[in-house]
CSV table of C-alpha atoms in Angstrom, one decimal:
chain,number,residue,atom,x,y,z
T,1,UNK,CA,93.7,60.6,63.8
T,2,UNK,CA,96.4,59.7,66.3
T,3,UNK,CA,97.5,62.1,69.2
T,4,UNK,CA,96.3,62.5,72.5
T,5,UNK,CA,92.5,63.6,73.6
T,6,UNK,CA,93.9,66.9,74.9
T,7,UNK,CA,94.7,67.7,71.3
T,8,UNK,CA,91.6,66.1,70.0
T,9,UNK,CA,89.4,68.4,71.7
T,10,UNK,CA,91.7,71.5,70.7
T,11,UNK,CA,89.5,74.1,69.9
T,12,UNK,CA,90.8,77.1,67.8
T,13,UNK,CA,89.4,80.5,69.1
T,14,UNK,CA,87.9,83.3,67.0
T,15,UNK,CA,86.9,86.8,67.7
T,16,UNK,CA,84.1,88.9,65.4
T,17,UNK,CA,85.9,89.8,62.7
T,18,UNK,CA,83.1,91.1,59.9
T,19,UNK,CA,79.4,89.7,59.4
T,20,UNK,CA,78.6,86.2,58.7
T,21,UNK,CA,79.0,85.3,55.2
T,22,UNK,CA,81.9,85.7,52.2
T,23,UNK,CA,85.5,87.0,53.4
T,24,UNK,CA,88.6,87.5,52.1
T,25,UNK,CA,92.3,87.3,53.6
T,26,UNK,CA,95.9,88.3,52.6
T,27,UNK,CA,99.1,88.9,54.1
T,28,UNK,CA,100.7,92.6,53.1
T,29,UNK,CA,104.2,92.9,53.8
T,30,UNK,CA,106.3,95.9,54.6
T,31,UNK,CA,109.9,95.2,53.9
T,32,UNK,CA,113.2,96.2,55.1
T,33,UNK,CA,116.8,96.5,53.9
T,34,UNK,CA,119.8,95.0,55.3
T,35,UNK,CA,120.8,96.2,59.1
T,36,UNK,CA,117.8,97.6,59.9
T,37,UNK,CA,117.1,96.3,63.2
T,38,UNK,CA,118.1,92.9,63.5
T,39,UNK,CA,122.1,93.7,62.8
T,40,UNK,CA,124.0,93.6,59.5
T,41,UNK,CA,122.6,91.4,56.9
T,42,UNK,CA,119.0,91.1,58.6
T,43,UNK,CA,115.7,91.1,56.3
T,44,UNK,CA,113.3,92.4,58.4
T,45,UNK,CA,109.6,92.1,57.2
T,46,UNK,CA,106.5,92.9,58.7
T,47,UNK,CA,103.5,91.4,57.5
T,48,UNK,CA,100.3,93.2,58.1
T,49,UNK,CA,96.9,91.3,57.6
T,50,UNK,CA,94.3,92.6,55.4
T,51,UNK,CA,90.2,91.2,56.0
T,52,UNK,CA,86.9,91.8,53.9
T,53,UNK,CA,83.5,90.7,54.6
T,54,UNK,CA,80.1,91.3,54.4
T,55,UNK,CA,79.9,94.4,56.3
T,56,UNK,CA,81.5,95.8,53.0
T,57,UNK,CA,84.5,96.7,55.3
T,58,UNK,CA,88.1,96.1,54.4
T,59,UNK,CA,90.2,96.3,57.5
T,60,UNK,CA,93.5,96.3,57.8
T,61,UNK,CA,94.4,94.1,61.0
T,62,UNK,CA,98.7,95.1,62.3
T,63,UNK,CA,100.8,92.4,63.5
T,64,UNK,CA,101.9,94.9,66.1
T,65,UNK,CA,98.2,94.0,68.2
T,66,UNK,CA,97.9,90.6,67.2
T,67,UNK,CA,95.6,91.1,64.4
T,68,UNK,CA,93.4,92.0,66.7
T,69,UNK,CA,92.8,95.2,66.0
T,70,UNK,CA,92.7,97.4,62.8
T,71,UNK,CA,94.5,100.5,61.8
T,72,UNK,CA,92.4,101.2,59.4
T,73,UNK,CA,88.5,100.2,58.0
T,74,UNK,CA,87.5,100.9,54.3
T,75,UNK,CA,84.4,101.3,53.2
T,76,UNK,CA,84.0,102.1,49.6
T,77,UNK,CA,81.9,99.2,48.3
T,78,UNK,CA,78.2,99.3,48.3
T,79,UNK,CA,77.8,95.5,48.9
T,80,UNK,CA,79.9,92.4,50.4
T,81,UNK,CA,83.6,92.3,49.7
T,82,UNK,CA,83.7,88.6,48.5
T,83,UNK,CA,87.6,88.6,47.7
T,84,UNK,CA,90.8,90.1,48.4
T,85,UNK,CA,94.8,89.9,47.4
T,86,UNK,CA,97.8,92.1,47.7
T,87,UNK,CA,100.5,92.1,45.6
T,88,UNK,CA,104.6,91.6,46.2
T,89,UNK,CA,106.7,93.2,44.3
T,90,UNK,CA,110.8,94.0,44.5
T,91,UNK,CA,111.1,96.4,47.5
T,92,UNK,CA,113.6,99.1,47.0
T,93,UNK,CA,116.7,99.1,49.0
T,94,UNK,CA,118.9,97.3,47.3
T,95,UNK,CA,120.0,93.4,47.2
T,96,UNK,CA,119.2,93.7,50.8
T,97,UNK,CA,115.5,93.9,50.9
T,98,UNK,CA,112.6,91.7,50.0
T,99,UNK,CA,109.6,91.6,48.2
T,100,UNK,CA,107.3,94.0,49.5
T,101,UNK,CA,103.5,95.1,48.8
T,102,UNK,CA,102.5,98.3,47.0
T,103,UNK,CA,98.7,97.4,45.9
T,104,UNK,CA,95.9,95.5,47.4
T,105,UNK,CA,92.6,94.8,45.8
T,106,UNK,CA,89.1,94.1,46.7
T,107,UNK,CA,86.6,92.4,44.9
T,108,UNK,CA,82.7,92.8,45.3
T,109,UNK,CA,78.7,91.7,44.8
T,110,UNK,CA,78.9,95.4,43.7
T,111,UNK,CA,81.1,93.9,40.7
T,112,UNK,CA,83.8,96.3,41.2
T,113,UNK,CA,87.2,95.2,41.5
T,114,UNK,CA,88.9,98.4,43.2
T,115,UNK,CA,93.0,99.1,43.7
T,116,UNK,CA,94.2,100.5,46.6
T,117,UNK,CA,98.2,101.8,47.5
T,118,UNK,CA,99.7,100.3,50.7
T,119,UNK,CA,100.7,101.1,53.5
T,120,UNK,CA,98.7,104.1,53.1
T,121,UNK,CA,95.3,102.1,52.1
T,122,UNK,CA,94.3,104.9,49.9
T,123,UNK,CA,91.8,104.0,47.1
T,124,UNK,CA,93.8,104.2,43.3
T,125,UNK,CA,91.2,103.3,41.0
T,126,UNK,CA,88.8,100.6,39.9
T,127,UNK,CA,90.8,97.8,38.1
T,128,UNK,CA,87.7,96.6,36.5
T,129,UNK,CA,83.8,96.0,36.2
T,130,UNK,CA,81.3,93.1,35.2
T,131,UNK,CA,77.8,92.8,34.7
T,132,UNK,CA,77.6,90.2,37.8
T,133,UNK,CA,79.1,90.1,41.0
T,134,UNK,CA,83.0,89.9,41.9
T,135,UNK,CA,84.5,86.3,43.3
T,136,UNK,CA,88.1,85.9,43.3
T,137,UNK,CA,91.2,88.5,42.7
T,138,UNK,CA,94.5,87.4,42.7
T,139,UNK,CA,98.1,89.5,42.0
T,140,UNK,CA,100.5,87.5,39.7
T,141,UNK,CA,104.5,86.8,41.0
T,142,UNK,CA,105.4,90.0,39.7
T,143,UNK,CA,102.6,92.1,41.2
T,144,UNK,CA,101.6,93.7,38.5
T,145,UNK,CA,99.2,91.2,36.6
T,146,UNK,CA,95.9,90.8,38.2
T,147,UNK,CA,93.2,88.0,37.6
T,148,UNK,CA,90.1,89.0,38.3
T,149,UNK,CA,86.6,86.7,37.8
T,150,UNK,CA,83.4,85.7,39.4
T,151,UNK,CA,79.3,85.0,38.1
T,152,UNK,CA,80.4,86.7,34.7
T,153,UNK,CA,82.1,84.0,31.8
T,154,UNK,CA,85.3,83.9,31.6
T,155,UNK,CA,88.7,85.4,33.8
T,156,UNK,CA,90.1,89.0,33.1
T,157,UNK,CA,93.8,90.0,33.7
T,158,UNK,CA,94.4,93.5,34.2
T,159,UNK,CA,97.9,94.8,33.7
T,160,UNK,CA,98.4,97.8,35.5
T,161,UNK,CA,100.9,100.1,35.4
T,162,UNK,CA,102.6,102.5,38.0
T,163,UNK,CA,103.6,105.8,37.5
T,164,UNK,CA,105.7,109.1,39.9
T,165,UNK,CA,103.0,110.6,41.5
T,166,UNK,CA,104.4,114.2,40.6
T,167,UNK,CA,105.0,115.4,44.0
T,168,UNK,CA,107.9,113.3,44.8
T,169,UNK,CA,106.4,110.8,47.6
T,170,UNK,CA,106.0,108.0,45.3
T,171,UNK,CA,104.1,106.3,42.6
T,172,UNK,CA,100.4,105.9,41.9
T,173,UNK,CA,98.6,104.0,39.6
T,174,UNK,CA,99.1,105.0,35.9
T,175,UNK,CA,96.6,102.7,34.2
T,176,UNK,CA,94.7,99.5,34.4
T,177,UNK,CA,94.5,97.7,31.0
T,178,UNK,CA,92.6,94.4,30.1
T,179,UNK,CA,95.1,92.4,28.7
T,180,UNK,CA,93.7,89.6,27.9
T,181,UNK,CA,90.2,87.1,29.2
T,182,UNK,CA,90.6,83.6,29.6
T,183,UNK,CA,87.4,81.5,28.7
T,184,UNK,CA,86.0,79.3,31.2
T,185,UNK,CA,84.4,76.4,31.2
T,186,UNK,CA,81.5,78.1,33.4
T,187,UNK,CA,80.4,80.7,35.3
T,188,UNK,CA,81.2,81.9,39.4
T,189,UNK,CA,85.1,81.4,39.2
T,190,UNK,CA,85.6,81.4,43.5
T,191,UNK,CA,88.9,80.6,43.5
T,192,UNK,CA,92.1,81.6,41.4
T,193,UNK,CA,95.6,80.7,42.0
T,194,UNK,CA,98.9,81.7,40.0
T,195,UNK,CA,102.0,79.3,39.7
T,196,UNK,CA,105.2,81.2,41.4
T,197,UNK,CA,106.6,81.2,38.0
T,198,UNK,CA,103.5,83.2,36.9
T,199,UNK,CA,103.1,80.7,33.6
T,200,UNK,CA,99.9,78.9,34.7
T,201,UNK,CA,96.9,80.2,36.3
T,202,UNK,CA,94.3,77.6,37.9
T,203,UNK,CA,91.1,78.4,38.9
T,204,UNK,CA,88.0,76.8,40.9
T,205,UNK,CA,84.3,77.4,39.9
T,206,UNK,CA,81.4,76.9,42.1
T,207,UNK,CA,80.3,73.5,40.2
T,208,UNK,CA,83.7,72.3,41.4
T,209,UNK,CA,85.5,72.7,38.4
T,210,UNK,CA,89.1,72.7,37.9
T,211,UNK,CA,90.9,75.0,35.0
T,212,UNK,CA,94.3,75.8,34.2
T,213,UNK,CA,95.6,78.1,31.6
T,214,UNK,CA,98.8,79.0,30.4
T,215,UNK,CA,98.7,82.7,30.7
T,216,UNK,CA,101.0,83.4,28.2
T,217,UNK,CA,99.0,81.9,25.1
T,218,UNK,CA,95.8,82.2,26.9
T,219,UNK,CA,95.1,78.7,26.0
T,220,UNK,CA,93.5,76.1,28.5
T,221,UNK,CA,95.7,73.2,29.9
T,222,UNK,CA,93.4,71.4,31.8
T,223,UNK,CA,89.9,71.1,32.5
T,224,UNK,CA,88.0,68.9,35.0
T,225,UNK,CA,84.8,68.8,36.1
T,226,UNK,CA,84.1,67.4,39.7
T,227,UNK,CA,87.0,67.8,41.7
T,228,UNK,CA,86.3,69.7,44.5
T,229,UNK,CA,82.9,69.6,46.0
T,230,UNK,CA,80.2,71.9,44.4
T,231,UNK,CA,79.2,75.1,46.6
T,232,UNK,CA,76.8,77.6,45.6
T,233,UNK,CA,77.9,81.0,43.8
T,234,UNK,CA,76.9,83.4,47.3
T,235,UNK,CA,78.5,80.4,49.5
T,236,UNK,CA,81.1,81.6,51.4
T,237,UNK,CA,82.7,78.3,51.1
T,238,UNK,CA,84.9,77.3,47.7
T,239,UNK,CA,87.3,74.1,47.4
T,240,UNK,CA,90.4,76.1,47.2
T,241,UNK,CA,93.7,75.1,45.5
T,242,UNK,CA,97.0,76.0,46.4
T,243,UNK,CA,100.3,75.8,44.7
T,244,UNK,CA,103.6,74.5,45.9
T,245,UNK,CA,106.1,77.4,46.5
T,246,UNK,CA,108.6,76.1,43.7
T,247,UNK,CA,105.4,75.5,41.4
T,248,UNK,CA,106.1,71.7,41.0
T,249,UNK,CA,102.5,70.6,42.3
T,250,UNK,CA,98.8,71.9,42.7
T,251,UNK,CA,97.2,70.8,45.9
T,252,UNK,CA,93.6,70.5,45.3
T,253,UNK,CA,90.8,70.3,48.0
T,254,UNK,CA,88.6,67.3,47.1
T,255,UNK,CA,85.0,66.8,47.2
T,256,UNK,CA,85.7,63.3,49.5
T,257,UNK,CA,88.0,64.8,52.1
T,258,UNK,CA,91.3,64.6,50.5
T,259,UNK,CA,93.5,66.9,48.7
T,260,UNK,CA,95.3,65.8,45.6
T,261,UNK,CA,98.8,66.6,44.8
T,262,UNK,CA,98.6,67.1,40.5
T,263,UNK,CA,102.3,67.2,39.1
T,264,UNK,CA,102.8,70.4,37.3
T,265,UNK,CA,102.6,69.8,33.5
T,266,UNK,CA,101.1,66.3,33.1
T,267,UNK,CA,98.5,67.4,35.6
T,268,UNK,CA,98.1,63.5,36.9
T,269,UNK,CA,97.5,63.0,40.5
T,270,UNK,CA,100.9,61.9,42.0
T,271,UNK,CA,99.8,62.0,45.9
T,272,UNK,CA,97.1,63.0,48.2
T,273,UNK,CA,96.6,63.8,51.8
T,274,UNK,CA,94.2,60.8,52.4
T,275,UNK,CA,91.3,60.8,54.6
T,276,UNK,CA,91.5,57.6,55.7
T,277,UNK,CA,94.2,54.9,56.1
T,278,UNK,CA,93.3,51.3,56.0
T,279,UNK,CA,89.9,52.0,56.8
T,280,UNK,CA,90.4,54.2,59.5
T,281,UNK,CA,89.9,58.1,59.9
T,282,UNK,CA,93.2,60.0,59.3
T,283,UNK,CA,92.2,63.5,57.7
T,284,UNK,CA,88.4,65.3,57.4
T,285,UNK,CA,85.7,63.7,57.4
T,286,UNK,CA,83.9,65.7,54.6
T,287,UNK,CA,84.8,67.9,52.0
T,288,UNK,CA,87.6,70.2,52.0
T,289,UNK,CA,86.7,73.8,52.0
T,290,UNK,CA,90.5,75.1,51.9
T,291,UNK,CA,94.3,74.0,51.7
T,292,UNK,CA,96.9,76.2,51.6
T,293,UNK,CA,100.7,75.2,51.1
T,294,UNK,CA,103.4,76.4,53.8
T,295,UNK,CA,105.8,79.1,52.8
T,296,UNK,CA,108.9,76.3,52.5
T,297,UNK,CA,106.1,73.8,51.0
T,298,UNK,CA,107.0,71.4,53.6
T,299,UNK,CA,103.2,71.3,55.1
T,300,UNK,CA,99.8,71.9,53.9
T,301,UNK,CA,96.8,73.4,56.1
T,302,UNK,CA,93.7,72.2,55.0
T,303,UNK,CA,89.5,72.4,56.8
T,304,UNK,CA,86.7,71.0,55.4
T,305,UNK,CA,82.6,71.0,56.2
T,306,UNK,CA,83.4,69.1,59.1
T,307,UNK,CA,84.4,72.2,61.3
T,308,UNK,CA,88.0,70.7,61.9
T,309,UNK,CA,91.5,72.5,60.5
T,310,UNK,CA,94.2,69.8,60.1
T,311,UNK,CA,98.2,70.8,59.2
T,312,UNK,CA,99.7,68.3,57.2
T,313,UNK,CA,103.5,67.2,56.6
T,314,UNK,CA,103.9,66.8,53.5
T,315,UNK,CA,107.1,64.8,53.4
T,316,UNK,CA,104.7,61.2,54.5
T,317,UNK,CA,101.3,62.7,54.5
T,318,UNK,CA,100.8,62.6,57.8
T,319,UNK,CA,98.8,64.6,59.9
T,320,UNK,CA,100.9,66.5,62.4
T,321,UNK,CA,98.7,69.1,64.1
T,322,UNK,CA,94.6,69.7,64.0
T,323,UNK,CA,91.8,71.8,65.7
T,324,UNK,CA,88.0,71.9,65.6
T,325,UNK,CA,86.2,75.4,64.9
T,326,UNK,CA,82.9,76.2,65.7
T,327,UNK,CA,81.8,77.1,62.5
T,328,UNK,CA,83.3,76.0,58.9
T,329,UNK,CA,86.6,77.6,57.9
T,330,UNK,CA,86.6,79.5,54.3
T,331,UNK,CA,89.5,81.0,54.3
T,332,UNK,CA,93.3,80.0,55.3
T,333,UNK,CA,96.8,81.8,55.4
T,334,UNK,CA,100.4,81.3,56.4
T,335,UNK,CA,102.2,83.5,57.9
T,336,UNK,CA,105.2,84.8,55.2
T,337,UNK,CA,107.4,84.2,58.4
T,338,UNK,CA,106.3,82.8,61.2
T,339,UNK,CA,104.8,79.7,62.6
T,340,UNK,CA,101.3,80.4,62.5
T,341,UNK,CA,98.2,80.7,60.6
T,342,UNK,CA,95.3,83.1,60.0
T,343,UNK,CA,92.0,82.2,59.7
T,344,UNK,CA,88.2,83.1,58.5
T,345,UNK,CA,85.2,81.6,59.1
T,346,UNK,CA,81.3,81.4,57.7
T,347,UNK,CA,80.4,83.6,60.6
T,348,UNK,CA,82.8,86.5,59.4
T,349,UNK,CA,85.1,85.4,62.3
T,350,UNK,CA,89.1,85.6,62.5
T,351,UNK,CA,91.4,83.5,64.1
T,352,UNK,CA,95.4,83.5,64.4
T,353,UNK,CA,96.5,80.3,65.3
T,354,UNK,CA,100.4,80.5,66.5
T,355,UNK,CA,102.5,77.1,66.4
T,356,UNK,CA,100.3,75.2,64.4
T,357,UNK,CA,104.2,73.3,63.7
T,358,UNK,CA,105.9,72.1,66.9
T,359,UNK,CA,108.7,73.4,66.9
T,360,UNK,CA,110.6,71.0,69.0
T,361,UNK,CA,109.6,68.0,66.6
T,362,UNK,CA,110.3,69.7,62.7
T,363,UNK,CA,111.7,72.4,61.1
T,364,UNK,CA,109.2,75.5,60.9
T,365,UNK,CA,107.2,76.3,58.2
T,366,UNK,CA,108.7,79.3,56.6
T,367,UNK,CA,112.4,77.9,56.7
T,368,UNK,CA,114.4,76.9,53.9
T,369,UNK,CA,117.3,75.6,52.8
T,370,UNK,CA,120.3,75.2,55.7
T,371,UNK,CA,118.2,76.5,58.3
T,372,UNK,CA,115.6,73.7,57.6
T,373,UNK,CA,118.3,71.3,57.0
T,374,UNK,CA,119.9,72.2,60.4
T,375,UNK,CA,116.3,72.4,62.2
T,376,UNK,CA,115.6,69.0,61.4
T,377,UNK,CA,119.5,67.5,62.6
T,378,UNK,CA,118.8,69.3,65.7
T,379,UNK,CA,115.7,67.4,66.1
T,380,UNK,CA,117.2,63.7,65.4
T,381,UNK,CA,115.2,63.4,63.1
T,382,UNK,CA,116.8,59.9,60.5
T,383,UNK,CA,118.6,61.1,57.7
T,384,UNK,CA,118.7,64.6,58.1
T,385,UNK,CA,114.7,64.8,58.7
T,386,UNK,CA,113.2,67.2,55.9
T,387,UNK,CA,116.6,67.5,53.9
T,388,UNK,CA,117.1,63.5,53.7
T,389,UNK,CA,115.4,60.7,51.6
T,390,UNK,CA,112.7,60.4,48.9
T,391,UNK,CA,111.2,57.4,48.9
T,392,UNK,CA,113.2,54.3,48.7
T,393,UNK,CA,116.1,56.7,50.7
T,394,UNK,CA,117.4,58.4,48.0
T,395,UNK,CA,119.5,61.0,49.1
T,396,UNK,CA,118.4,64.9,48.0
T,397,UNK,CA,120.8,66.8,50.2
T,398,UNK,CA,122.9,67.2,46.9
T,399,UNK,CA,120.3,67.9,44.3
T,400,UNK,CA,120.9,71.7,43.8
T,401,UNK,CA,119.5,72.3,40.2
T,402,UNK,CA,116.1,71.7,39.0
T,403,UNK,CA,115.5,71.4,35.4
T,404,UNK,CA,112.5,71.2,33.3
T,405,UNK,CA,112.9,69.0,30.3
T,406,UNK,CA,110.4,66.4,28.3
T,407,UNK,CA,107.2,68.1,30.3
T,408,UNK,CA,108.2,67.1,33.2
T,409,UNK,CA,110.3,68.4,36.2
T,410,UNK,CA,113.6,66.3,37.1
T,411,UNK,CA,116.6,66.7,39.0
T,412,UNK,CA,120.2,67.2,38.9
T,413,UNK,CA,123.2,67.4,40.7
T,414,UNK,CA,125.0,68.9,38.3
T,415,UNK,CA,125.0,72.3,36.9
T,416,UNK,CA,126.0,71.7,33.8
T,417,UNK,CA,124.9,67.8,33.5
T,418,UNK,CA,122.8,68.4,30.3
T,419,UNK,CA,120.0,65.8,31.4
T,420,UNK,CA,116.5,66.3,30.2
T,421,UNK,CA,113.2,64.7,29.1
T,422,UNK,CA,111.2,61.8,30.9
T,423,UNK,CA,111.7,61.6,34.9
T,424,UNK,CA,113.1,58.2,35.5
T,425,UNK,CA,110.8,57.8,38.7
T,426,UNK,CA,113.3,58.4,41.7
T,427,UNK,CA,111.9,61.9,42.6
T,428,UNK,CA,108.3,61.2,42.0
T,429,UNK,CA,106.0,62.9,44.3
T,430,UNK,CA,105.6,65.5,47.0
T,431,UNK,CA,107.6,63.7,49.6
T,432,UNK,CA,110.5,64.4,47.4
T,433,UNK,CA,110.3,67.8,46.4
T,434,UNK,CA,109.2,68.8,50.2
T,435,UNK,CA,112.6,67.2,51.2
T,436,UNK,CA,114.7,69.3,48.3
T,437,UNK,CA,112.7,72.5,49.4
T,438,UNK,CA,114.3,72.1,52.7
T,439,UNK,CA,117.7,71.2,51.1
T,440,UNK,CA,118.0,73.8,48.7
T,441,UNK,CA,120.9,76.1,48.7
């Protein structure tokens, strides 16, 4: 890759975080109404940092210390915590506040998948329980949907339902119902991912498998066998996937090094992060273990077998940022809004990596819309950086409205323009709906 040797040689640091093996990571965040601290009109969030491992401990890590150290250690599982999410859900408070997170849940080798309330960490109730061992867990846009799989066939989503407590200081959970189980092509799921629209679901299986349903009908979209690189069921590495924040592409870790971009519906590859470039290394240099979409969807983070964590623009597909490790990433996370990046590790080690995104050079990678847009004129960058051109320097600073029509995504200009079915090719790809992410309004 290009850059100087300084950066080359970059190596991230990690401290112990749980014993070697499978981990999980997710971002809680505790929310705030308008003028609380910042001044009229502020949305303050804090975004607390929740681990698992296989100490059997799930540890919540506060953003107040750095994530480095935890408020609070649970330790209701009997074996390794292989998986964790937290849920967002509308934060009380009015128009004012943001999505906030009331649930976490863990997922085990103990095959208990077990709800817990937050902030409190207080265990709610088990969500569910198979015959084999627990892989992936992962909250639906509304929060209240949760997919649940691992060694056992096929992926379970558990409504659950919240309730008044009784003695005024809130709501617990009410019930946890199976709503329906998705059939899969094989067995050990490791990786599940919804859509933000919370329509498709995809999911990666230790053969390196690729499914997506349509959670609605419960019927499968797409299967394909292959695609990322295979990894045994206990591995603590899985070729994540990772959708765009609008939904209009999967990124996909691939079993060569690269990460495919598949447009939403037609599920064709329309770009990739490459490994190489006219013969010569640009990316990893063996197969991805993770990639994980920025909050604005203007970068990708991705590490792979070769011990090296690369950040991505993906405007040109260009690496922009990279660091070696000294064991294999599994697990990767954005900050919800800051410029930085949690980590995990094979070892059960944790990293936060701040700046990953210059600053000085492109717009950061939680901001969107006119603070991107005016980010990137700050920084000179040709035709209003991020907010400018697609390819062949069509202009996206005006394209407002994104329809869906035909089975595919296009744009308009117009509100009321009435345009629908085929694309006719000038938006195609993730250069130019990373540009409209930074231009929308």
């Amino acid at each position: 890759m290009a850059g100087d040797a300084a950066a080359e040689e970059a190596k991230l640091d990690f401290a112990h975080g749980h014993l070697a093996g499978q981990t999980g990571l997710a971002f809680a965040l505790e929310s705030a109404a308008e003028g609380k601290d910042e001044g009229a009109g502020a949305k303050v969030t804090q975004a607390n940092l929740i681990t698992g491992g296989a100490d059997c401990l799930a540890c919540l890590r506060t953003e107040e210390s750095g994530y480095k150290e935890t408020e609070t250690d649970i330790n209701d599982h009997e074996e390794v915590i292989t998986c964790l999410a937290a849920n967002r859900v509308a934060a009380s408070g009015g128009s004012g506040a943001k999505a906030a997170t009331d649930l976490f849940a863990t997922g085990s080798e103990d095959r208990f998948v077990k709800l817990y309330s937050y902030p409190d960490a207080v265990f709610e109730t088990n969500a569910t329980r198979f015959e084999l061992p627990v892989r992936a867990v992962e909250f639906s846009p509304c929060g209240r949907l949760l997919a649940c799989a691992g060694d056992d066939e096929g992926v379970r989503l558990v409504r659950i339902e919240k309730a008044e407590d009784g003695s005024g200081d809130g709501e617990t959970v009410k019930s946890c119902q199976l709503e329906k189980t998705l059939r899969t092509a094989g067995r050990s799921v490791k990786s599940l991912r919804w859509d933000p629209e919370g329509q498709f679901l995809a999911a990666i299986s230790a053969d390196g498998t690729l499914q997506i349903w349509n959670t609605k009908s419960g019927e499968s979209v797409l299967t394909r066998r292959q695609v990322t690189h295979k990894f045994d069921a206990s591995s603590p590495h899985c070729g994540h996937a990772s959708w765009h924040p609008e939904g209009i592409f999967l990124a996909v870790s691939g079993a060569g090094g690269d990460c495919a971009f598949l447009e939403r519906l037609s599920w064709e590859e329309e770009s990739s992060l490459s490994s190489s470039a006219d013969g010569e290394p640009k990316g990893h240099k063996g197969p991805l273990t993770c990639v994980e979409m920025s909050p604005n969807g203007l970068y990708a983070a991705t590490a792979a077998l070769d011990s090296r964590v690369v950040v991505w623009r993906v405007k040109d597909q260009k690496p922009i940022a990279w660091r070696q490790t000294e064991a294999v990433v599994s697990n990767i996370r954005w900050h919800p809004a800051q410029n930085a990046l949690s980590l995990t590790d094979e070892e059960g080690n944790f990293a936060h990596w701040k700046d990953p995104v210059d600053a000085k050079a492109f717009p950061e990678p939680f901001l969107v819309g006119e603070e991107a847009a005016e980010a990137a004129v700050a920084q000179g960058q040709p035709g209003k950086g991020d907010n400018g051109a697609a390819p062949g320097g069509e202009d996206l600073a005006g394209l407002k409205k994104r329809k869906k029509g035909g089975g595919r995504i296009v744009e308009s200009d117009s509100e009321d323009s009435g345009e629908s079915g085929e694309d006719d090719g000038r938006f195609g790809g993730p250069a130019a709906h990373a540009s409209d992410a930074a231009g929308r309004h």
